[in-house]
Coordinates of N, CA and C and ligand atoms in Angstrom, one line a residue:
M1 N -37.5 29.3 12.2 CA -37.0 30.4 13.1 C -36.0 29.8 14.1
E2 N -34.9 30.6 14.4 CA -33.9 30.1 15.3 C -34.5 29.9 16.7
S3 N -34.1 28.8 17.4 CA -34.6 28.6 18.7 C -33.7 29.3 19.7
Y4 N -34.3 30.0 20.6 CA -33.6 30.7 21.7 C -33.7 30.0 23.0
K5 N -34.3 28.8 23.0 CA -34.5 28.1 24.3 C -33.2 27.9 25.1
V6 N -33.2 28.4 26.3 CA -32.0 28.1 27.2 C -32.5 27.6 28.5
D7 N -31.5 27.1 29.3 CA -31.9 26.5 30.7 C -32.0 27.7 31.7
I8 N -31.1 28.7 31.6 CA -31.1 29.7 32.6 C -31.1 31.1 31.8
L9 N -32.0 32.0 32.3 CA -32.0 33.4 31.8 C -31.6 34.2 33.0
A10 N -30.5 35.0 32.8 CA -30.1 35.9 33.9 C -30.3 37.3 33.5
F11 N -31.2 38.0 34.3 CA -31.4 39.4 34.1 C -30.5 40.2 35.0
G12 N -30.1 41.4 34.5 CA -29.3 42.3 35.3 C -29.7 43.7 35.0
A13 N -29.8 44.6 36.0 CA -30.2 46.0 35.8 C -29.2 46.6 34.9
H14 N -27.9 46.4 35.2 CA -26.8 47.0 34.5 C -25.9 45.9 33.9
P15 N -25.1 46.3 32.8 CA -24.4 45.3 32.1 C -23.4 44.4 32.9
D16 N -22.9 44.9 34.1 CA -22.0 44.0 34.8 C -22.6 43.3 36.0
D17 N -23.9 43.5 36.3 CA -24.5 43.0 37.5 C -24.4 41.5 37.6
V18 N -24.7 40.8 36.4 CA -24.7 39.4 36.4 C -23.3 38.8 36.7
E19 N -22.3 39.4 36.0 CA -21.0 38.9 36.1 C -20.5 39.0 37.6
C20 N -20.7 40.2 38.2 CA -20.2 40.4 39.5 C -20.8 39.5 40.6
S21 N -22.0 39.1 40.3 CA -22.8 38.3 41.4 C -23.1 36.9 41.1
A22 N -23.1 36.5 39.8 CA -23.5 35.1 39.5 C -22.7 34.5 38.4
A23 N -21.6 35.1 38.0 CA -20.8 34.5 36.9 C -20.3 33.1 37.3
G24 N -19.9 32.9 38.5 CA -19.4 31.6 38.9 C -20.4 30.4 38.7
V25 N -21.7 30.7 39.1 CA -22.7 29.7 39.0 C -23.0 29.5 37.5
L26 N -23.0 30.6 36.7 CA -23.3 30.4 35.3 C -22.2 29.6 34.7
L27 N -20.9 29.8 35.0 CA -19.8 29.0 34.5 C -20.0 27.6 34.8
K28 N -20.4 27.3 36.1 CA -20.5 26.0 36.6 C -21.6 25.2 35.8
H29 N -22.7 25.9 35.6 CA -23.8 25.2 34.8 C -23.5 25.1 33.3
I30 N -22.8 26.0 32.8 CA -22.4 25.9 31.4 C -21.4 24.7 31.2
A31 N -20.5 24.5 32.2 CA -19.6 23.3 32.2 C -20.4 22.0 32.3
M32 N -21.6 22.1 32.9 CA -22.5 20.9 33.0 C -23.3 20.7 31.8
G33 N -23.1 21.6 30.8 CA -23.9 21.4 29.5 C -25.1 22.3 29.4
K34 N -25.4 23.1 30.5 CA -26.6 23.9 30.4 C -26.4 25.2 29.6
T35 N -27.4 25.7 29.0 CA -27.3 26.9 28.2 C -27.8 28.2 29.0
V36 N -27.2 29.3 28.7 CA -27.5 30.5 29.4 C -27.7 31.7 28.5
A37 N -28.7 32.6 28.8 CA -28.8 33.9 28.1 C -28.8 34.9 29.2
I38 N -28.2 36.1 28.8 CA -28.3 37.2 29.7 C -29.1 38.4 29.1
A39 N -30.0 39.0 29.8 CA -30.7 40.2 29.3 C -30.4 41.3 30.3
D40 N -29.7 42.3 29.8 CA -29.4 43.5 30.6 C -30.5 44.5 30.4
L41 N -31.1 44.9 31.5 CA -32.3 45.8 31.4 C -31.9 47.2 30.8
T42 N -30.8 47.7 31.2 CA -30.3 49.0 30.7 C -29.0 48.8 30.0
E43 N -28.5 49.9 29.4 CA -27.2 49.9 28.8 C -26.2 50.5 29.7
G44 N -26.5 50.8 30.9 CA -25.6 51.3 31.9 C -25.1 52.7 31.5
E45 N -26.0 53.4 30.8 CA -25.5 54.8 30.3 C -25.4 55.8 31.4
T46 N -25.9 55.6 32.6 CA -25.8 56.6 33.6 C -24.7 56.4 34.6
G47 N -24.0 55.3 34.4 CA -22.8 54.9 35.3 C -21.8 56.0 35.3
N48 N -21.0 56.2 36.4 CA -20.0 57.2 36.4 C -18.9 57.0 35.4
F49 N -18.7 55.8 35.1 CA -17.5 55.5 34.1 C -18.1 54.8 32.9
G50 N -17.3 55.1 31.8 CA -17.7 54.5 30.5 C -18.9 55.1 29.9
N51 N -19.4 54.5 28.8 CA -20.7 55.0 28.2 C -21.3 53.8 27.6
A52 N -22.5 54.0 27.1 CA -23.3 52.8 26.6 C -22.6 52.0 25.6
E53 N -21.9 52.7 24.6 CA -21.3 52.0 23.5 C -20.1 51.1 24.1
K54 N -19.3 51.7 24.9 CA -18.2 51.0 25.5 C -18.7 49.8 26.3
R55 N -19.7 50.0 27.1 CA -20.2 49.0 28.0 C -20.8 47.8 27.2
K56 N -21.4 48.2 26.0 CA -21.9 47.1 25.2 C -20.8 46.2 24.7
K57 N -19.7 46.8 24.3 CA -18.6 46.0 23.8 C -18.0 45.1 24.9
E58 N -17.9 45.7 26.1 CA -17.4 45.0 27.3 C -18.4 43.8 27.6
A59 N -19.7 44.1 27.5 CA -20.7 43.0 27.9 C -20.5 41.9 26.9
K60 N -20.2 42.2 25.6 CA -20.0 41.1 24.6 C -18.8 40.3 25.0
A61 N -17.7 41.0 25.3 CA -16.4 40.4 25.7 C -16.6 39.5 26.9
A62 N -17.4 40.0 27.9 CA -17.6 39.2 29.1 C -18.4 37.9 28.8
A63 N -19.4 38.1 27.9 CA -20.3 36.9 27.5 C -19.5 35.9 26.8
D64 N -18.5 36.3 26.0 CA -17.6 35.4 25.3 C -16.8 34.6 26.3
I65 N -16.3 35.3 27.3 CA -15.4 34.6 28.3 C -16.2 33.6 29.0
L66 N -17.5 33.9 29.4 CA -18.3 33.0 30.1 C -18.9 31.8 29.3
G67 N -19.0 32.1 28.0 CA -19.7 31.1 27.1 C -21.2 31.2 27.1
I68 N -21.7 32.4 27.2 CA -23.1 32.7 27.2 C -23.6 32.6 25.8
K69 N -24.8 31.9 25.6 CA -25.3 31.7 24.3 C -25.9 33.0 23.6
F70 N -26.7 33.7 24.4 CA -27.3 34.9 23.9 C -27.2 36.0 24.9
R71 N -27.0 37.2 24.5 CA -27.0 38.4 25.4 C -27.7 39.5 24.7
E72 N -28.6 40.1 25.3 CA -29.3 41.3 24.7 C -29.5 42.4 25.8
Q73 N -29.7 43.6 25.3 CA -29.9 44.7 26.2 C -31.3 45.2 25.9
L74 N -32.1 45.4 26.9 CA -33.5 45.7 26.7 C -33.8 47.2 26.7
S75 N -32.7 48.0 26.9 CA -32.7 49.5 26.7 C -33.8 50.2 27.5
L76 N -34.0 49.7 28.7 CA -34.8 50.5 29.7 C -33.9 51.6 30.3
P77 N -34.5 52.6 30.9 CA -33.7 53.8 31.3 C -32.8 53.5 32.6
D78 N -31.5 53.6 32.4 CA -30.6 53.4 33.6 C -30.8 54.5 34.6
G79 N -30.9 54.2 35.8 CA -31.0 55.1 36.9 C -32.5 55.6 37.1
A80 N -33.3 55.1 36.2 CA -34.8 55.5 36.3 C -35.7 54.3 36.0
L81 N -35.2 53.1 36.4 CA -36.0 51.9 36.2 C -37.3 52.0 37.0
E82 N -38.4 51.6 36.3 CA -39.7 51.5 37.0 C -40.3 50.2 36.7
N83 N -41.0 49.6 37.7 CA -41.8 48.4 37.5 C -43.2 48.8 36.9
N84 N -43.1 49.2 35.6 CA -44.4 49.6 35.0 C -44.7 48.6 33.8
E85 N -45.8 48.8 33.2 CA -46.3 47.9 32.2 C -45.3 47.8 31.0
A86 N -44.8 48.9 30.6 CA -43.9 48.9 29.4 C -42.6 48.1 29.7
G87 N -42.1 48.2 30.9 CA -41.0 47.4 31.3 C -41.3 46.0 31.5
R88 N -42.5 45.7 32.1 CA -42.9 44.3 32.3 C -43.0 43.6 31.0
L89 N -43.6 44.3 30.0 CA -43.8 43.7 28.7 C -42.5 43.3 28.0
K90 N -41.5 44.1 28.2 CA -40.1 43.8 27.6 C -39.6 42.6 28.3
L91 N -39.7 42.5 29.6 CA -39.2 41.3 30.3 C -40.0 40.1 30.0
I92 N -41.3 40.2 29.9 CA -42.1 39.0 29.6 C -41.7 38.5 28.2
T93 N -41.5 39.4 27.3 CA -41.1 39.0 25.9 C -39.8 38.2 26.0
A94 N -38.9 38.7 26.8 CA -37.6 38.0 26.9 C -37.8 36.6 27.6
V95 N -38.6 36.5 28.6 CA -38.8 35.2 29.2 C -39.4 34.2 28.2
R96 N -40.4 34.7 27.5 CA -41.1 33.8 26.5 C -40.1 33.5 25.3
K97 N -39.3 34.4 25.0 CA -38.3 34.2 23.9 C -37.3 33.1 24.3
Y98 N -36.8 33.2 25.5 CA -35.7 32.2 25.9 C -36.2 31.0 26.7
R99 N -37.5 31.0 27.1 CA -38.1 29.9 27.8 C -37.2 29.2 28.8
P100 N -36.7 29.9 29.7 CA -35.7 29.3 30.7 C -36.5 28.5 31.8
E101 N -35.8 27.5 32.3 CA -36.3 26.8 33.5 C -36.0 27.6 34.7
I102 N -34.9 28.3 34.8 CA -34.5 29.1 35.9 C -34.2 30.6 35.5
V103 N -34.7 31.5 36.3 CA -34.4 32.9 36.1 C -33.6 33.4 37.2
L104 N -32.5 34.1 36.9 CA -31.7 34.8 37.9 C -31.9 36.3 37.8
C105 N -31.9 37.0 38.9 CA -32.1 38.4 38.8 C -31.5 39.2 40.0
N106 N -31.6 40.5 39.9 CA -30.9 41.3 40.9 C -31.3 41.0 42.4
A107 N -30.5 41.7 43.3 CA -30.8 41.5 44.7 C -32.1 42.2 45.1
I108 N -32.8 41.7 46.1 CA -34.1 42.3 46.5 C -34.0 43.6 47.2
H109 N -32.8 43.9 47.7 CA -32.6 45.2 48.4 C -31.1 45.6 48.2
D110 N -30.8 46.8 47.7 CA -29.4 47.1 47.5 C -29.2 48.6 47.4
R111 N -27.9 49.0 47.3 CA -27.5 50.4 47.3 C -28.1 51.1 46.1
H112 N -27.8 50.5 44.9 CA -28.4 51.2 43.7 C -29.9 50.9 43.6
P113 N -30.7 52.0 43.5 CA -32.1 51.8 43.5 C -32.6 51.0 42.4
D114 N -31.9 51.0 41.2 CA -32.4 50.1 40.1 C -32.4 48.7 40.5
H115 N -31.5 48.2 41.4 CA -31.4 46.8 41.6 C -32.7 46.2 42.2
A116 N -33.3 46.8 43.2 CA -34.5 46.2 43.8 C -35.6 46.3 42.8
I117 N -35.7 47.4 42.0 CA -36.8 47.5 41.0 C -36.6 46.4 40.0
A118 N -35.4 46.2 39.5 CA -35.1 45.2 38.5 C -35.5 43.8 39.1
A119 N -35.2 43.6 40.4 CA -35.5 42.3 41.0 C -37.0 42.0 40.9
K120 N -37.8 43.0 41.3 CA -39.3 42.9 41.3 C -39.8 42.8 39.8
L121 N -39.2 43.6 38.9 CA -39.6 43.5 37.5 C -39.5 42.1 37.0
A122 N -38.3 41.5 37.2 CA -38.0 40.2 36.7 C -38.9 39.1 37.3
A123 N -39.1 39.2 38.6 CA -39.9 38.2 39.3 C -41.4 38.3 38.8
D124 N -41.9 39.6 38.7 CA -43.3 39.8 38.2 C -43.4 39.3 36.8
A125 N -42.4 39.6 35.9 CA -42.5 39.2 34.5 C -42.4 37.7 34.4
S126 N -41.7 37.0 35.2 CA -41.5 35.6 35.2 C -42.9 34.9 35.4
Y127 N -43.6 35.5 36.4 CA -45.0 35.0 36.7 C -46.0 35.3 35.5
L128 N -46.0 36.6 35.2 CA -47.0 37.1 34.2 C -46.7 36.4 32.8
A129 N -45.5 36.0 32.5 CA -45.2 35.3 31.2 C -46.0 34.0 31.1
G130 N -46.4 33.5 32.2 CA -47.2 32.2 32.1 C -48.7 32.4 31.9
L131 N -49.1 33.7 31.8 CA -50.6 33.9 31.6 C -50.9 34.1 30.1
K132 N -51.7 33.1 29.6 CA -51.9 33.0 28.2 C -52.6 34.3 27.6
K133 N -53.4 35.0 28.4 CA -54.1 36.1 27.9 C -53.3 37.4 27.9
K134 N -52.1 37.3 28.5 CA -51.1 38.5 28.5 C -50.4 38.4 27.1
V135 N -50.8 39.2 26.1 CA -50.2 39.0 24.8 C -49.0 39.8 24.6
T136 N -47.9 39.1 24.0 CA -46.7 39.8 23.6 C -46.3 39.3 22.2
L137 N -45.6 40.2 21.5 CA -45.2 39.8 20.1 C -43.7 39.8 20.0
L138 N -43.2 38.8 19.3 CA -41.8 38.8 18.9 C -41.7 38.7 17.4
N139 N -41.1 39.7 16.8 CA -41.1 39.7 15.3 C -42.5 39.6 14.7
G140 N -43.4 40.2 15.3 CA -44.8 40.2 14.8 C -45.6 39.0 15.0
I141 N -45.0 38.0 15.7 CA -45.7 36.8 16.0 C -46.1 36.7 17.5
I142 N -47.3 36.3 17.8 CA -47.7 36.2 19.2 C -46.9 35.1 19.8
Q143 N -46.4 35.4 21.0 CA -45.5 34.4 21.7 C -46.4 33.4 22.6
D144 N -45.9 32.2 22.7 CA -46.5 31.3 23.6 C -46.2 31.7 25.1
A145 N -47.2 31.4 26.0 CA -46.9 31.6 27.4 C -45.8 30.7 27.9
W146 N -45.1 31.1 28.9 CA -44.0 30.3 29.5 C -43.8 30.8 30.9
R147 N -43.7 29.9 31.8 CA -43.4 30.3 33.2 C -42.2 29.5 33.7
P148 N -41.1 30.2 34.0 CA -39.9 29.4 34.6 C -40.3 28.7 35.9
K149 N -39.5 27.7 36.2 CA -39.8 26.9 37.4 C -39.4 27.7 38.6
A150 N -38.4 28.5 38.5 CA -38.0 29.2 39.8 C -37.3 30.5 39.4
V151 N -37.4 31.5 40.3 CA -36.6 32.7 40.2 C -35.7 32.9 41.4
Y152 N -34.4 33.1 41.2 CA -33.5 33.2 42.3 C -32.8 34.6 42.2
H153 N -32.7 35.3 43.3 CA -32.1 36.6 43.4 C -30.6 36.4 43.8
Y154 N -29.7 37.0 43.0 CA -28.3 37.0 43.4 C -28.1 38.1 44.4
I155 N -26.9 38.2 45.0 CA -26.6 39.2 46.0 C -25.5 40.1 45.6
Q156 N -25.7 41.4 45.8 CA -24.8 42.4 45.2 C -24.0 43.2 46.3
D157 N -24.2 44.5 46.3 CA -23.4 45.3 47.2 C -23.7 45.2 48.7
F158 N -25.0 45.2 49.0 CA -25.4 45.1 50.4 C -25.3 43.6 50.8
Y159 N -24.9 43.4 52.1 CA -24.9 42.0 52.6 C -26.3 41.5 52.8
I160 N -26.7 40.4 52.2 CA -28.0 39.8 52.5 C -27.7 38.4 52.9
E161 N -28.4 37.9 53.9 CA -28.2 36.5 54.3 C -28.8 35.6 53.2
P162 N -27.9 34.8 52.6 CA -28.4 34.0 51.5 C -29.3 32.8 52.0
H163 N -30.3 32.4 51.2 CA -31.1 31.2 51.5 C -30.4 30.0 51.1
F164 N -29.5 30.0 50.1 CA -28.6 28.9 49.8 C -27.4 29.5 49.0
V165 N -26.4 28.7 49.1 CA -25.1 29.1 48.4 C -24.7 27.9 47.5
I166 N -23.9 28.3 46.4 CA -23.4 27.3 45.5 C -21.9 27.5 45.4
D167 N -21.2 26.4 45.5 CA -19.7 26.3 45.5 C -19.3 26.7 44.1
I168 N -18.5 27.8 44.0 CA -17.9 28.2 42.7 C -16.4 28.2 42.7
T169 N -15.8 27.5 43.6 CA -14.3 27.6 43.8 C -13.6 27.4 42.5
S170 N -14.0 26.4 41.7 CA -13.2 26.1 40.5 C -13.4 27.1 39.4
Y171 N -14.4 28.0 39.6 CA -14.7 29.0 38.5 C -14.3 30.4 38.9
M172 N -13.7 30.6 40.1 CA -13.4 31.9 40.6 C -12.5 32.7 39.6
D173 N -11.4 32.1 39.1 CA -10.5 32.8 38.3 C -11.2 33.3 37.0
K174 N -12.0 32.4 36.4 CA -12.7 32.8 35.2 C -13.8 33.9 35.5
K175 N -14.4 33.8 36.6 CA -15.3 34.9 37.0 C -14.6 36.2 37.1
V176 N -13.5 36.2 37.7 CA -12.7 37.5 37.8 C -12.3 38.0 36.4
E177 N -12.0 37.1 35.5 CA -11.7 37.5 34.2 C -12.9 38.1 33.5
A178 N -14.0 37.6 33.7 CA -15.3 38.1 33.1 C -15.6 39.5 33.7
V179 N -15.4 39.7 35.0 CA -15.7 41.0 35.6 C -14.7 42.0 35.1
M180 N -13.4 41.6 34.9 CA -12.4 42.5 34.4 C -12.6 42.9 33.0
A181 N -13.5 42.2 32.2 CA -13.8 42.6 30.9 C -14.5 43.9 30.8
F182 N -15.1 44.3 32.0 CA -15.8 45.6 32.0 C -14.7 46.7 32.4
K183 N -13.8 46.8 31.6 CA -12.6 47.7 31.9 C -13.0 49.1 32.3
S184 N -14.0 49.7 31.7 CA -14.3 51.1 32.0 C -14.8 51.2 33.4
Q185 N -15.3 50.1 34.0 CA -15.9 50.2 35.4 C -14.9 50.3 36.5
F186 N -13.6 50.2 36.1 CA -12.5 50.3 37.1 C -12.0 51.7 37.2
G187 N -12.6 52.6 36.4 CA -12.2 54.0 36.5 C -11.4 54.4 35.3
E188 N -11.6 55.6 34.8 CA -10.8 56.1 33.7 C -9.8 57.1 34.2
P189 N -8.7 57.3 33.6 CA -8.3 56.8 32.3 C -7.3 55.6 32.4
D190 N -7.5 54.8 33.5 CA -6.5 53.8 33.7 C -6.9 52.4 33.2
E191 N -7.6 52.4 32.0 CA -8.1 51.1 31.6 C -7.1 50.1 31.2
K192 N -5.8 50.5 31.0 CA -4.8 49.5 30.7 C -4.2 48.8 31.9
I193 N -4.5 49.3 33.1 CA -3.9 48.8 34.3 C -4.5 47.4 34.6
N194 N -3.7 46.5 35.1 CA -4.3 45.2 35.6 C -5.1 45.4 36.9
H195 N -6.4 45.1 36.8 CA -7.2 45.4 38.0 C -7.5 44.2 38.8
S196 N -6.7 43.2 38.7 CA -7.1 41.9 39.4 C -7.0 42.1 40.9
N197 N -6.4 43.2 41.4 CA -6.4 43.4 42.9 C -7.1 44.7 43.2
S198 N -8.0 45.1 42.4 CA -8.8 46.3 42.6 C -9.8 46.1 43.8
G199 N -10.3 47.2 44.2 CA -11.3 47.1 45.3 C -12.5 46.2 44.9
L200 N -13.0 46.4 43.7 CA -14.1 45.6 43.3 C -13.8 44.1 43.3
I201 N -12.7 43.7 42.8 CA -12.4 42.3 42.7 C -12.2 41.8 44.2
R202 N -11.5 42.6 45.0 CA -11.3 42.1 46.4 C -12.6 42.0 47.1
H203 N -13.5 42.9 46.8 CA -14.9 42.8 47.5 C -15.6 41.6 47.0
I204 N -15.6 41.3 45.7 CA -16.3 40.1 45.2 C -15.7 38.8 45.8
K205 N -14.3 38.8 45.9 CA -13.7 37.6 46.4 C -14.0 37.4 47.9
S206 N -14.0 38.5 48.6 CA -14.2 38.4 50.1 C -15.7 38.0 50.3
T207 N -16.6 38.6 49.6 CA -18.0 38.2 49.8 C -18.2 36.7 49.4
N208 N -17.6 36.3 48.3 CA -17.8 34.9 47.9 C -17.0 33.9 48.9
A209 N -16.0 34.4 49.5 CA -15.3 33.6 50.5 C -16.1 33.4 51.8
I210 N -16.8 34.5 52.2 CA -17.7 34.4 53.3 C -18.9 33.4 53.0
Y211 N -19.4 33.5 51.8 CA -20.5 32.5 51.5 C -20.0 31.1 51.4
G212 N -18.7 31.0 51.0 CA -18.1 29.6 50.8 C -17.8 29.0 52.1
K213 N -17.4 29.8 53.1 CA -16.9 29.2 54.4 C -17.8 28.2 55.0
Q214 N -19.1 28.5 55.1 CA -19.9 27.5 55.8 C -20.2 26.2 55.1
I215 N -19.8 26.1 53.8 CA -19.9 24.8 53.1 C -18.5 24.3 52.8
N216 N -17.5 24.8 53.5 CA -16.1 24.3 53.4 C -15.6 24.5 51.9
A217 N -16.1 25.5 51.3 CA -15.6 25.8 49.9 C -14.8 27.2 50.0
D218 N -13.8 27.3 49.1 CA -13.1 28.6 49.1 C -14.0 29.7 48.7
Y219 N -14.8 29.5 47.8 CA -15.7 30.5 47.3 C -17.1 30.0 46.9
A220 N -18.1 30.8 47.2 CA -19.5 30.4 46.8 C -20.3 31.7 46.5
E221 N -21.3 31.5 45.7 CA -22.2 32.6 45.4 C -23.5 32.3 46.2
G222 N -24.1 33.4 46.7 CA -25.3 33.2 47.5 C -26.6 33.8 46.8
F223 N -27.7 33.2 47.1 CA -29.0 33.5 46.4 C -30.1 33.6 47.4
T224 N -31.1 34.4 47.1 CA -32.3 34.3 47.9 C -33.5 33.9 47.0
V225 N -34.5 33.5 47.7 CA -35.7 33.0 46.9 C -37.0 33.4 47.7
D226 N -38.0 33.7 47.0 CA -39.3 34.1 47.7 C -40.1 32.9 48.3
R227 N -39.8 31.7 47.7 CA -40.5 30.6 48.3 C -39.5 29.6 49.0
Y228 N -40.0 28.6 49.6 CA -39.0 27.6 50.1 C -38.2 27.0 49.0
V229 N -37.0 26.6 49.4 CA -36.1 25.9 48.5 C -36.4 24.4 48.8
G230 N -36.8 23.6 47.7 CA -37.1 22.2 47.9 C -36.1 21.3 47.3
V231 N -35.7 20.2 47.9 CA -34.8 19.2 47.4 C -35.5 17.9 47.5
N232 N -35.0 16.9 46.7 CA -35.6 15.6 46.7 C -35.2 14.7 47.9
D233 N -34.0 14.9 48.4 CA -33.5 14.1 49.5 C -32.3 14.8 50.2
F234 N -32.0 14.4 51.4 CA -30.9 15.0 52.1 C -29.6 15.0 51.4
F235 N -29.4 14.0 50.5 CA -28.1 13.8 50.0 C -27.7 14.7 48.8
Q236 N -28.8 15.5 48.4 CA -28.5 16.5 47.4 C -27.9 17.8 48.0
L237 N -27.9 17.8 49.3 CA -27.4 18.9 50.1 C -25.9 18.7 50.4
I238 N -25.1 19.7 50.4 CA -23.7 19.4 50.8 C -23.4 20.0 52.2
Ligands
ZN301 ZN1 -26.1 47.4 38.9

């Protein structure tokens, strides 16, 4: 059977959440030789622009730009996400399928109500996936338990004080390219217009510039974590 094992699994409530908030970090780790999977909880079918089919194609194009190894959509209801057993089982199945060391997921508090729910769903599923008696099946076979080492929340529309930031300066252009792959999200019917100076891109760049400033980087992405961040020594910090 094909091995789906990756180093990082990034969950997003909607198909462009991961790109807008964590694409730089994913690009950086892929350049280091790490492998990444993205699991979109919904197909983004309730968004004001585009539709599920269009957004699926855009998600594939963005994943190709980033060099993501696997991407799947878990088909939970967009705009109506709930942290319930059915949803948790889908996410636990994904965690056990990809066996990531690190899980990235939505912001803990944000404008779109799906984001905070997705954040809790992903964090809960990452813990529960480590419980042997919690049974899930993949292709009819019982999955082995797996618990990621850490869960980090990326930051989206609302400003949240990050617990740590990662320099993504060298990957900013490629990140913008990946976000722009979601053409429908820039409004219709102007999909052919170059959106590199659109409000969304300017917002992403300015947020990443603020997070970068304190570490003397042009751009950084910020994350929060529920537990302390631990490092082995002072010199791993910049
Ligand atoms: Zn979203």
